[in-house]
Amino acid sequence: MPHPEFQVSTGKDEKFYFNLTAANGKIILTSQGYKAKDGCENGIASVKKNASNKKHFERKDSKGGQYYFVLKATNSKVIGKSQMYTTNVSSENGIDSIKTNARLGKIHYM
């Protein structure tokens, strides 16, 4: 059975990225690119630290009328971005999911 995890991989640009997945295996947060593996791991630690505080989530609307959010660190830098949601309520549910899954997620190197 799938479980929450931070999936770390290397992109074509040779940067490190992580995706936080929920227990159902669905990606709920995607990181920026990091030059080094330890930078990516620090990003994961920052998600775990900051996801418990709703004021670290910045809610946004897309040009297409969908909703998404970004998770920011204490220094206001973006740690990760959510998927697109069709309603504001589902976006808020996504935030709640991140709060739970970030705490439980283990790191998995792809």
Short mmCIF file of C-alpha atoms in Angstrom, two decimals, residues 52-94:
data_model
loop_
_atom_site.label_atom_id
_atom_site.label_comp_id
_atom_site.label_asym_id
_atom_site.label_seq_id
_atom_site.Cartn_x
_atom_site.Cartn_y
_atom_site.Cartn_z
CA SER A 52 2.02 22.79 10.29
CA ASN A 53 1.40 26.56 10.14
CA LYS A 54 -1.38 27.67 7.77
CA LYS A 55 0.08 31.19 7.53
CA HIS A 56 3.01 29.70 5.55
CA PHE A 57 0.61 28.80 2.74
CA GLU A 58 -0.05 31.47 0.14
CA ARG A 59 -3.28 30.87 -1.73
CA LYS A 60 -3.38 31.79 -5.43
CA ASP A 61 -5.75 31.79 -8.41
CA SER A 62 -4.60 30.75 -11.87
CA LYS A 63 -5.51 32.61 -15.06
CA GLY A 64 -7.70 29.62 -15.94
CA GLY A 65 -9.87 30.06 -12.86
CA GLN A 66 -8.32 27.26 -10.83
CA TYR A 67 -6.82 27.43 -7.36
CA TYR A 68 -3.41 26.46 -6.02
CA PHE A 69 -1.07 27.38 -3.22
CA VAL A 70 2.60 27.68 -2.45
CA LEU A 71 4.26 26.76 0.81
CA LYS A 72 6.77 29.32 2.03
CA ALA A 73 9.58 29.06 4.54
CA THR A 74 10.00 31.46 7.44
CA ASN A 75 12.22 33.60 5.17
CA SER A 76 9.28 33.87 2.66
CA LYS A 77 11.02 31.76 0.00
CA VAL A 78 8.81 29.28 -1.84
CA ILE A 79 9.50 25.67 -0.83
CA GLY A 80 6.89 23.99 -2.99
CA LYS A 81 3.82 24.43 -5.17
CA SER A 82 0.58 22.46 -5.18
CA GLN A 83 -1.34 20.93 -8.03
CA MET A 84 -4.27 22.87 -9.53
CA TYR A 85 -7.67 22.55 -7.87
CA THR A 86 -11.08 23.32 -9.35
CA THR A 87 -12.52 24.80 -6.15
CA ASN A 88 -11.21 26.85 -3.27
CA VAL A 89 -12.54 24.22 -0.84
CA SER A 90 -10.51 21.46 -2.52
CA SER A 91 -7.43 23.71 -2.37
CA GLU A 92 -7.93 24.14 1.39
CA ASN A 93 -8.30 20.35 1.70
CA GLY A 94 -4.97 20.08 -0.14
#
